[in-house]
XYZ file of C-alpha atoms in Angstrom:
691
model
C -52.643 -49.378 76.083
C -52.768 -51.312 72.789
C -50.321 -54.183 72.606
C -48.413 -52.722 69.644
C -47.722 -49.564 71.628
C -46.563 -51.313 74.792
C -44.378 -53.997 73.205
C -41.168 -52.702 71.592
C -40.948 -55.805 69.408
C -44.183 -54.809 67.662
C -43.345 -51.163 67.109
C -41.251 -49.792 64.239
C -37.574 -50.023 65.129
C -36.719 -46.366 64.587
C -33.176 -46.958 65.747
C -29.924 -46.244 63.890
C -29.795 -48.678 60.963
C -32.855 -50.506 62.301
C -30.922 -52.181 65.097
C -33.086 -54.026 67.614
C -34.146 -51.803 70.540
C -31.999 -53.845 72.893
C -32.446 -51.686 75.998
C -36.244 -51.752 75.771
C -36.692 -55.483 75.185
C -37.560 -57.835 78.036
C -38.064 -61.606 78.029
C -41.805 -61.195 78.624
C -42.173 -59.259 75.365
C -41.381 -62.222 73.138
C -44.356 -64.544 73.514
C -47.015 -61.892 72.793
C -44.855 -60.559 69.949
C -44.575 -64.015 68.425
C -48.344 -64.446 68.696
C -48.853 -61.333 66.566
C -45.984 -62.098 64.157
C -47.104 -65.676 63.558
C -50.682 -64.579 62.886
C -49.451 -61.902 60.470
C -47.307 -64.438 58.616
C -50.219 -66.861 58.346
C -52.276 -64.117 56.687
C -49.424 -63.407 54.268
C -48.939 -67.068 53.359
C -52.675 -67.619 52.888
C -52.772 -64.595 50.590
C -49.990 -66.013 48.402
C -51.489 -69.490 48.288
C -55.046 -68.291 47.597
C -54.128 -65.625 45.033
C -56.666 -66.075 42.192
C -54.117 -65.028 39.578
C -52.003 -67.677 37.859
C -48.712 -68.199 39.696
C -45.743 -66.137 38.556
C -42.305 -65.719 40.004
C -43.206 -62.257 41.311
C -46.588 -63.049 42.876
C -45.460 -66.324 44.421
C -41.689 -66.759 44.868
C -40.615 -63.142 45.344
C -43.602 -62.467 47.597
C -42.871 -65.560 49.668
C -39.251 -64.447 49.991
C -40.234 -61.150 51.616
C -43.064 -62.516 53.741
C -42.741 -62.913 57.479
C -40.359 -60.022 58.071
C -41.884 -59.206 61.483
C -41.534 -62.857 62.437
C -37.960 -62.987 61.119
C -36.708 -59.976 63.053
C -38.371 -61.206 66.248
C -37.003 -64.717 65.857
C -33.444 -63.598 65.033
C -33.357 -61.333 68.086
C -34.844 -64.050 70.305
C -32.379 -66.727 69.252
C -29.386 -64.397 69.372
C -30.215 -63.282 72.906
C -30.810 -66.888 73.909
C -27.292 -67.770 72.769
C -25.385 -64.654 73.786
C -27.137 -63.179 76.819
C -29.683 -65.597 78.169
C -31.642 -65.628 81.414
C -33.953 -68.065 83.211
C -36.933 -66.190 81.785
C -35.583 -66.374 78.231
C -34.771 -70.059 78.610
C -38.256 -70.815 79.888
C -39.748 -68.891 76.973
C -37.496 -70.773 74.534
C -38.755 -74.135 75.806
C -42.380 -73.010 75.458
C -41.903 -71.400 72.050
C -39.765 -74.086 70.394
C -42.708 -76.380 69.450
C -44.898 -73.386 68.548
C -42.355 -72.040 66.059
C -41.691 -75.511 64.662
C -45.421 -76.065 64.186
C -45.663 -72.813 62.262
C -42.754 -73.769 60.008
C -44.483 -77.075 59.254
C -47.744 -75.282 58.514
C -46.026 -73.042 55.967
C -44.229 -75.789 54.045
C -47.307 -78.032 54.115
C -49.639 -75.251 52.909
C -51.180 -77.145 50.027
C -52.262 -74.153 47.938
C -48.901 -72.433 48.277
C -46.971 -75.576 47.395
C -49.184 -76.195 44.364
C -48.193 -72.761 43.042
C -44.504 -73.389 43.718
C -44.741 -76.854 42.202
C -46.399 -75.527 39.049
C -43.697 -72.882 38.603
C -40.963 -75.423 39.260
C -42.375 -77.816 36.667
C -42.163 -75.179 33.925
C -39.105 -73.301 35.146
C -37.314 -73.767 31.825
C -40.022 -71.759 30.064
C -40.235 -68.853 32.523
C -37.333 -66.702 31.243
C -35.918 -66.419 34.758
C -32.581 -64.889 35.647
C -30.014 -67.317 37.036
C -30.690 -66.088 40.569
C -34.465 -66.300 40.171
C -34.202 -69.874 38.944
C -31.927 -70.765 41.863
C -34.361 -69.193 44.366
C -37.319 -71.053 42.867
C -35.423 -74.352 42.980
C -34.264 -73.797 46.559
C -37.739 -72.875 47.831
C -39.245 -75.870 46.061
C -36.632 -78.198 47.541
C -37.150 -76.654 51.008
C -40.825 -77.525 50.854
C -40.279 -81.037 49.507
C -37.604 -81.838 52.103
C -39.895 -80.556 54.860
C -42.809 -82.807 53.911
C -44.871 -80.921 51.329
C -45.399 -84.060 49.206
C -46.258 -86.415 52.055
C -49.744 -87.817 52.503
C -51.897 -85.995 55.104
C -51.391 -88.587 57.855
C -47.639 -88.586 57.257
C -47.627 -84.791 57.270
C -49.340 -84.730 60.646
C -46.768 -87.139 62.073
C -43.946 -85.201 60.432
C -45.125 -81.966 62.079
C -45.257 -83.730 65.450
C -41.679 -84.949 64.975
C -40.426 -81.462 64.139
C -42.165 -79.962 67.163
C -40.695 -82.556 69.485
C -37.222 -82.132 67.955
C -37.471 -78.381 68.540
C -38.211 -78.994 72.225
C -35.395 -81.523 72.575
C -32.693 -79.513 70.825
C -33.556 -76.453 72.910
C -33.326 -78.493 76.124
C -30.044 -80.087 74.996
C -28.375 -76.687 74.535
C -29.709 -75.386 77.826
C -28.386 -78.463 79.647
C -24.889 -77.942 78.256
C -24.937 -74.304 79.338
C -26.159 -75.317 82.808
C -23.271 -77.759 83.232
C -20.759 -75.201 81.980
C -22.085 -72.509 84.295
C -22.211 -74.801 87.341
C -18.580 -75.958 87.254
C -16.246 -73.823 89.358
C -12.689 -74.969 90.057
C -11.248 -72.518 92.599
C -7.463 -72.465 93.024
C -6.669 -71.087 96.455
C -2.949 -71.581 97.014
C 0.313 -71.632 95.127
C 0.446 -75.431 95.113
C -2.812 -75.530 93.152
C -1.636 -72.740 90.831
C 1.735 -74.354 90.094
C 2.789 -74.047 86.474
C 0.202 -71.463 85.489
C 1.813 -68.522 83.661
C 0.734 -64.991 84.436
C -1.656 -64.694 81.480
C -3.614 -67.730 82.754
C -3.623 -66.378 86.288
C -4.842 -62.990 85.085
C -7.741 -64.502 83.143
C -8.787 -66.820 85.982
C -8.396 -63.996 88.496
C -10.789 -61.890 86.436
C -13.202 -64.829 86.120
C -13.176 -65.150 89.901
C -14.025 -61.474 90.314
C -16.810 -61.764 87.722
C -18.341 -64.686 89.660
C -17.898 -63.114 93.104
C -15.044 -65.418 94.175
C -12.654 -63.355 96.307
C -10.265 -65.948 97.708
C -8.642 -67.529 94.662
C -8.443 -68.035 90.927
C -11.412 -69.512 89.083
C -11.248 -72.017 86.218
C -14.508 -72.402 84.304
C -15.420 -74.719 81.442
C -14.982 -71.954 78.902
C -12.532 -73.257 76.296
C -10.356 -70.188 76.812
C -9.970 -71.293 80.455
C -9.900 -75.048 80.248
C -7.378 -75.490 77.429
C -4.699 -73.240 79.002
C -5.335 -74.889 82.368
C -4.815 -78.382 80.914
C -1.750 -77.073 79.096
C 0.105 -75.581 82.049
C -1.244 -76.905 85.364
C 1.411 -79.019 87.136
C -1.185 -80.689 89.364
C -2.217 -83.872 87.582
C -5.163 -84.442 89.931
C -6.571 -81.008 89.147
C -6.049 -81.519 85.424
C -8.013 -84.762 85.696
C -10.825 -83.087 87.600
C -11.110 -80.300 85.004
C -10.865 -82.704 82.077
C -13.576 -84.989 83.468
C -15.927 -82.056 83.992
C -15.238 -80.742 80.487
C -15.711 -84.067 78.715
C -18.566 -85.174 80.975
C -20.945 -82.305 80.228
C -24.436 -83.688 79.726
C -23.531 -87.180 80.960
C -24.941 -87.541 84.454
C -28.153 -88.316 86.239
C -30.478 -85.490 87.105
C -32.162 -82.483 85.566
C -29.490 -81.756 82.933
C -28.891 -85.291 81.646
C -28.511 -85.174 77.855
C -28.245 -88.943 77.338
C -31.994 -89.621 76.926
C -32.394 -86.402 74.928
C -29.703 -87.303 72.382
C -31.104 -90.823 72.093
C -34.619 -89.558 71.413
C -33.325 -87.020 68.875
C -31.567 -89.775 66.936
C -34.693 -91.912 66.903
C -36.923 -89.056 65.730
C -34.492 -88.049 63.004
C -34.450 -91.606 61.753
C -38.250 -91.598 61.597
C -38.139 -88.235 59.813
C -35.810 -89.717 57.170
C -37.959 -92.838 56.735
C -41.018 -90.694 56.053
C -39.055 -89.278 53.119
C -38.120 -92.753 51.929
C -34.501 -92.718 53.114
C -32.921 -95.569 55.056
C -31.395 -93.257 57.665
C -30.997 -89.609 58.576
C -27.479 -89.394 57.136
C -28.808 -90.264 53.673
C -31.562 -87.655 53.999
C -29.227 -84.916 55.272
C -26.497 -85.544 52.696
C -28.879 -85.493 49.747
C -28.760 -81.681 49.836
C -24.997 -81.184 50.172
C -21.983 -80.976 47.909
C -20.869 -84.406 49.165
C -24.205 -86.000 48.318
C -23.627 -89.442 49.861
C -22.155 -91.183 52.877
C -19.647 -92.854 50.578
C -18.241 -89.494 49.443
C -17.911 -88.310 53.040
C -16.233 -91.523 54.149
C -13.750 -91.347 51.265
C -12.685 -87.908 52.420
C -12.477 -88.816 56.116
C -10.615 -91.992 55.217
C -7.886 -89.990 53.503
C -6.894 -88.412 56.812
C -7.932 -90.985 59.442
C -5.141 -93.555 59.145
C -2.347 -90.993 58.526
C -3.632 -88.956 61.485
C -3.632 -92.007 63.781
C -0.089 -92.845 62.703
C 1.021 -89.286 63.401
C -0.764 -89.268 66.785
C 0.932 -92.544 67.759
C 4.341 -91.011 67.106
C 3.334 -87.898 69.015
C 2.263 -90.087 71.941
C 5.657 -91.797 72.011
C 7.362 -88.410 72.034
C 5.209 -87.182 74.906
C 5.794 -90.344 76.917
C 9.532 -89.818 76.502
C 9.151 -86.323 77.981
C 7.145 -87.680 80.927
C 9.644 -90.480 81.492
C 12.550 -88.046 81.463
C 10.758 -85.945 84.087
C 10.206 -89.044 86.234
C 6.448 -88.644 85.992
C 3.786 -91.370 85.889
C 2.833 -93.343 82.820
C 0.805 -94.352 80.930
C -0.218 -91.026 79.483
C -3.810 -90.063 80.300
C -6.083 -87.787 78.235
C -5.637 -84.952 80.756
C -1.876 -85.181 80.298
C -1.623 -84.710 76.532
C -1.759 -80.918 76.298
C 0.560 -80.552 79.303
C 3.356 -82.646 77.807
C 2.723 -81.361 74.288
C 3.488 -77.857 75.504
C 6.730 -79.107 77.102
C 7.692 -80.757 73.820
C 6.821 -77.663 71.807
C 9.027 -75.558 74.035
C 11.838 -78.058 73.681
C 11.527 -78.572 69.935
C 10.739 -75.036 68.754
C 11.706 -72.798 71.696
C 8.068 -71.723 71.592
C 5.452 -71.460 74.308
C 2.135 -69.712 74.837
C 3.583 -67.318 77.397
C 6.020 -66.121 74.732
C 3.401 -65.785 71.984
C 0.381 -64.301 73.757
C 1.812 -60.853 74.549
C 1.951 -60.187 70.803
C -1.704 -61.040 70.280
C -3.838 -58.602 72.285
C -7.457 -58.799 71.201
C -7.698 -55.147 70.161
C -4.704 -55.494 67.815
C -6.119 -58.644 66.287
C -9.454 -56.911 65.652
C -7.485 -54.175 63.864
C -5.846 -56.932 61.817
C -9.253 -58.297 60.787
C -10.429 -54.931 59.628
C -7.169 -54.125 57.846
C -7.276 -57.388 55.894
C -10.917 -56.782 54.970
C -10.012 -53.303 53.750
C -7.025 -54.463 51.696
C -8.946 -57.357 50.156
C -12.418 -55.916 49.708
C -12.231 -52.177 50.386
C -14.310 -52.380 53.590
C -13.943 -49.859 56.400
C -15.196 -50.539 59.942
C -16.103 -47.519 62.086
C -16.757 -48.061 65.787
C -19.986 -46.443 66.996
C -19.623 -46.526 70.807
C -22.887 -44.620 71.271
C -24.802 -47.547 69.758
C -25.503 -49.880 72.645
C -26.203 -53.568 72.187
C -27.486 -56.195 74.626
C -24.317 -56.256 76.777
C -21.520 -53.750 77.479
C -18.961 -56.178 76.002
C -20.498 -55.856 72.540
C -18.999 -53.320 70.130
C -21.040 -51.983 67.214
C -19.463 -50.939 63.902
C -20.742 -49.346 60.737
C -19.277 -51.011 57.663
C -18.671 -48.950 54.529
C -17.448 -49.959 51.101
C -14.541 -48.419 49.207
C -16.891 -45.806 47.721
C -18.217 -44.797 51.152
C -21.545 -46.595 50.743
C -22.924 -48.211 53.887
C -22.614 -51.987 53.483
C -23.998 -53.150 56.809
C -23.617 -53.183 60.587
C -21.254 -55.480 62.483
C -21.518 -56.456 66.162
C -18.519 -58.000 67.909
C -19.106 -59.950 71.143
C -15.789 -61.495 72.131
C -15.816 -62.398 75.819
C -16.946 -65.455 77.754
C -19.614 -65.087 80.446
C -21.996 -67.309 82.357
C -25.020 -66.126 80.335
C -23.476 -67.062 76.983
C -23.177 -70.464 75.377
C -19.704 -71.813 74.736
C -17.944 -71.893 71.393
C -17.704 -69.317 68.650
C -20.264 -68.494 65.982
C -21.622 -65.953 63.528
C -25.267 -64.983 63.288
C -27.479 -62.229 61.902
C -30.094 -59.833 63.197
C -31.025 -59.023 59.599
C -29.995 -60.515 56.251
C -29.035 -58.707 53.067
C -31.415 -58.581 50.123
C -32.842 -56.230 47.525
C -36.365 -57.507 48.029
C -37.473 -55.331 50.919
C -40.517 -53.133 51.282
C -44.151 -53.966 50.715
C -43.673 -54.605 47.010
C -39.989 -55.536 46.855
C -37.151 -53.614 45.288
C -35.855 -51.991 48.474
C -32.295 -52.676 49.655
C -32.043 -54.412 53.029
C -28.638 -54.048 54.693
C -27.295 -56.893 56.831
C -26.751 -56.718 60.575
C -24.152 -59.377 61.399
C -22.733 -60.552 64.722
C -19.621 -62.531 65.637
C -19.500 -64.291 69.012
C -16.334 -65.613 70.645
C -15.595 -66.804 74.175
C -12.209 -65.366 75.048
C -11.248 -65.114 78.711
C -11.350 -61.447 79.629
C -8.104 -59.868 80.805
C -7.766 -58.383 84.271
C -9.034 -54.869 84.927
C -7.064 -52.334 82.870
C -5.200 -55.166 81.169
C -5.768 -56.356 77.600
C -7.296 -59.675 76.653
C -4.420 -61.733 75.251
C -5.100 -64.391 72.641
C -3.280 -67.577 71.858
C -2.509 -68.165 68.205
C -5.399 -70.651 68.169
C -7.689 -67.987 69.665
C -6.599 -65.522 66.998
C -7.320 -68.159 64.357
C -10.845 -68.539 65.776
C -11.268 -64.756 65.637
C -10.310 -64.756 61.947
C -12.496 -67.804 61.262
C -15.657 -66.229 62.634
C -14.883 -62.953 60.892
C -14.756 -64.902 57.623
C -18.337 -65.973 58.317
C -19.130 -62.356 59.170
C -17.762 -61.165 55.828
C -19.892 -63.807 54.098
C -22.946 -62.103 55.591
C -21.760 -58.513 55.150
C -20.537 -58.854 51.550
C -23.641 -60.689 50.369
C -24.988 -59.047 47.208
C -28.114 -60.869 46.062
C -31.691 -59.887 45.361
C -33.496 -62.533 47.397
C -33.085 -63.278 51.086
C -33.496 -67.029 50.544
C -30.031 -67.196 48.929
C -28.382 -64.441 50.986
C -25.041 -64.649 52.745
C -24.403 -67.836 54.672
C -27.620 -69.514 53.453
C -25.540 -71.923 51.364
C -25.097 -75.682 51.418
C -23.656 -76.832 54.741
C -20.398 -78.153 53.296
C -19.787 -74.844 51.501
C -20.547 -72.525 54.425
C -17.199 -73.127 56.149
C -15.189 -72.175 53.045
C -15.317 -68.362 53.524
C -14.490 -68.707 57.235
C -11.639 -71.196 56.969
C -10.186 -69.388 53.970
C -9.953 -66.122 55.902
C -7.820 -67.808 58.581
C -4.887 -67.839 56.136
C -4.307 -64.096 56.377
C -3.467 -64.340 60.077
C -0.378 -66.395 59.222
C 0.905 -64.009 56.565
C 4.195 -62.471 57.798
C 3.263 -58.993 56.602
C 0.006 -59.135 58.585
C 1.816 -60.375 61.683
C 4.541 -57.719 61.406
C 1.942 -54.986 61.070
C -0.486 -56.076 63.782
C 1.090 -58.623 66.161
C 2.691 -56.152 68.548
C 3.674 -56.561 72.163
C 0.888 -55.228 74.330
C 3.310 -53.372 76.630
C 6.133 -52.206 74.377
C 4.369 -51.958 71.022
C 7.278 -53.803 69.412
C 6.329 -55.944 66.401
C 6.584 -59.679 66.738
C 10.187 -60.721 66.002
C 10.964 -62.423 62.715
C 12.479 -65.316 64.633
C 9.199 -65.886 66.498
C 7.215 -65.757 63.248
C 9.611 -68.327 61.809
C 9.120 -70.593 64.826
C 5.325 -70.275 64.551
C 5.540 -71.397 60.937
C 7.957 -74.198 61.756
C 5.554 -75.445 64.421
C 2.434 -75.301 62.226
C 2.314 -79.104 61.902
C 3.113 -79.714 65.559
C 0.492 -81.865 67.329
C -1.524 -82.181 64.121
C -1.997 -85.903 64.658
C -3.751 -85.139 67.946
C -5.886 -82.363 66.451
C -6.809 -84.307 63.318
C -7.702 -87.488 65.221
C -9.932 -85.516 67.592
C -11.764 -83.827 64.744
C -12.036 -86.877 62.494
C -13.176 -89.157 65.335
C -16.000 -86.709 66.065
C -16.971 -86.610 62.375
C -16.914 -90.404 62.083
C -19.027 -90.890 65.215
C -21.481 -88.266 63.965
C -21.822 -90.078 60.640
C -22.206 -93.474 62.335
C -24.847 -92.204 64.748
C -26.923 -90.723 61.933
C -26.459 -93.797 59.725
C -28.362 -95.961 62.241
C -31.440 -97.561 60.728
C -33.145 -99.143 63.743
C -36.286 -97.434 65.012
C -34.880 -97.255 68.537
C -31.533 -95.512 68.892
C -29.041 -97.051 71.321
C -27.654 -95.574 74.503
C -25.431 -92.816 73.085
C -22.580 -93.258 75.561
C -22.272 -96.973 74.890
C -22.670 -96.396 71.145
C -19.909 -93.781 71.173
C -17.582 -96.093 73.134
C -18.183 -99.017 70.775
C -17.779 -96.911 67.645
C -14.504 -95.370 68.835
C -13.226 -98.855 69.581
C -14.353 -100.103 66.162
C -12.482 -97.378 64.263
C -9.408 -97.696 66.466
C -9.539 -94.226 67.977
C -6.788 -93.774 70.579
C -8.455 -93.202 73.948
C -5.652 -90.930 75.140
C -6.503 -88.491 72.330
C -10.291 -88.472 72.567
C -12.781 -86.449 70.501
C -13.478 -82.775 69.968
C -17.041 -83.291 71.196
C -18.637 -86.230 72.931
C -22.234 -86.969 71.979
C -23.699 -85.775 75.281
C -22.520 -82.210 74.640
C -22.098 -82.220 70.848
C -24.084 -79.053 70.180
C -23.287 -79.074 66.465
C -25.429 -82.216 66.279
C -28.019 -81.923 69.025
C -28.602 -78.221 69.746
C -30.037 -77.996 66.231
C -29.981 -80.001 63.034
C -27.662 -77.859 60.917
C -24.547 -79.994 61.387
C -26.254 -83.339 62.057
C -24.539 -85.873 59.771
C -22.505 -82.822 58.817
C -19.554 -82.367 61.154
C -17.409 -83.556 58.231
C -18.023 -80.199 56.531
C -14.998 -78.532 58.124
C -12.714 -81.000 56.347
C -14.688 -80.732 53.104
C -14.341 -76.949 53.247
C -10.664 -77.301 54.144
C -10.071 -79.057 50.831
C -11.624 -76.036 49.124
C -9.904 -73.339 51.180
C -6.438 -74.915 51.105
C -6.703 -75.230 47.343
C -8.315 -71.810 47.028
C -5.644 -69.945 48.947
C -3.029 -71.244 46.529
C -4.563 -68.796 44.016
C -3.051 -65.964 46.062
C 0.243 -67.850 46.353
C 0.325 -68.326 42.592
C -0.320 -64.590 42.152
C 2.599 -63.850 44.486
C 0.587 -61.501 46.693
C -1.818 -62.374 49.555
C -3.802 -59.251 48.652
C -3.681 -59.591 44.865
C -6.547 -57.361 43.643
C -7.638 -59.595 40.769
C -7.815 -62.747 42.869
C -9.515 -60.805 45.688
C -12.106 -59.493 43.246
C -12.949 -63.020 42.089
C -13.036 -64.194 45.694
C -15.497 -61.488 46.619
C -17.741 -61.970 43.595
C -18.018 -65.748 43.547
C -17.439 -66.813 47.177
C -18.337 -63.998 49.585
C -20.974 -62.029 47.637
C -22.899 -64.678 45.694
C -24.508 -66.452 48.655
C -26.473 -69.425 47.358
C -27.372 -67.703 44.092
C -24.835 -69.909 42.282
C -24.522 -73.677 42.670
C -21.454 -74.098 44.923
C -19.350 -76.257 42.638
C -19.865 -73.706 39.872
C -19.086 -70.845 42.261
C -15.781 -72.438 43.243
C -14.845 -73.110 39.631
C -15.632 -69.503 38.715
C -13.288 -68.318 41.477
C -10.488 -70.839 41.018
C -10.801 -71.699 37.344
C -11.005 -75.424 38.111
C -12.148 -77.936 40.719
C -10.285 -78.222 44.007
C -7.671 -80.909 44.650
C -7.132 -82.600 48.008
C -3.334 -82.382 48.109
C -3.072 -78.816 49.507
C -5.270 -79.844 52.468
C -3.101 -82.870 53.232
C 0.023 -80.716 53.039
C -1.603 -78.071 55.238
C -2.148 -80.689 57.941
C 1.284 -82.239 57.435
C -0.315 -85.535 56.408
C 1.139 -85.995 52.936
C 4.347 -87.546 51.649
C 7.123 -87.713 54.196
C 5.027 -85.694 56.633
C 3.038 -88.785 57.612
């Protein structure tokens, strides 16, 4: 049987909306499919580069934009399955394919004939009568090629390609090692003494986790964030909290097969060499050159505005927590595994508020309804569940998304539950990106297929999954990314959806979080999972009163991670240091309180080392927070969180424009001016008397 007829990845996807044929795909299909797809893309790229006609936007840029569609769909499916529903066979294939795919990417951007055509068009772009989007696409493609080595000398190009292949291998291994450590840790609680302090919602989630893993004689705590954070918050057993905390913070830091220390060190060294080939002193300078921030100095100015106030706030919080521990006759000094435990006691005392009180009003299904309702009221979108459309796992729900006029906008997949075959964290991705440059000759509309992944602990059988307020915020955050992909309305895939500068990409996601806190949204959707009663006004008031609670802790953890990231990628020596010792020394240098810690230690910092997207870029969440805190005040000034005029501008310039508009200009078009930092400081309780 011919390969194309036996491999579903190489056949037309005659499925509803062109969804991947999930049920037919096996791990062994990918490598032969990539072989065909890569060869096809090489033919396409050669044809563009060797076209005897003079270069034009249409025969070079637009054609390049729609090339490689077989490769794209195969690669998106492969990487999404590797993150969301992996297997030993998929992981083995990923390790083999990582350098192959990286080598192909290098071949494309170093294709001399193709780059000469792009370079010629770029040099005379002012005379080409391009639309604004066409000019932006040409400039972005040209910069992509230059930043990936197109202008290097042949020997440097060969070395550059070797670096990128090795980095692809290392980042793939790094992510797989973190998943292995997370999957291997099992803390079984077998008696009431070990379960002391755990409220029923924690017991229900850990009971279900035990059943899922075949543990029949106790509750099971895994390293999923939706397990570990509640466990550290409520467990009365200090020794068990310490054991869980050490496993969580020690991922990737141990001898043996899954040791990420040498991997992270080699990645840092290779990135530094990559930057030097481009003429930069360090990787941070190279990475920041294509961001809104632009320089290390700009990033450090922003981080510096919150670092000292956050440390001062955290120091006061520590004193308050120690007073609680002292009053309970419990041991001091406070240890890192104690902070969340005593913070919850203080929150209960100060605001009459605890997770066990809040969670019943935040069942996952209700919060998903809230997402869709807000999207409808803001942008006219309607989400229709299609249960007959099966994805790669029974947990995944598939929705058709229609606009206010009934037109199909895209397809949305929602994968919300933690499992051993899924990497930790929360993220948005795509199986297909929006454009109007589809078909053999362009001009055909391509609808997006977008997925949100979360890692919420599944409720017990026949019981709902209950979210903390932080979980619900994560749900809204990722849905903001999802809307960025779904609402994209551009012609060219290169500037579609979330393909924006890294310190702009978190704006649509963080901005959408604000609607969760709106009282009218809470009253409509936050309903008790048993009684259906809306969340009481008094509880909403307490949630708002407590919004700055523990913000010193949270801000120090985030900012310490961003500062260590920047320091690690600002290294200029050819040989990177031991990452654990470097991290320790850097935290000491900046005065980071050890009892608070970091969001992510370097040995499991997947933002940095499972790919390059956030390397020298973890600061972007704070950069985007300046934009979103300022941006949301537009709705406050209008007096309506769903003001149609503001929502229309938000859709046009932030969610729909992708990278077709330079981001500073896009924000100004939405807001009418540049952002100011004060709303962000107020949002974190770090301004004026709040410090």
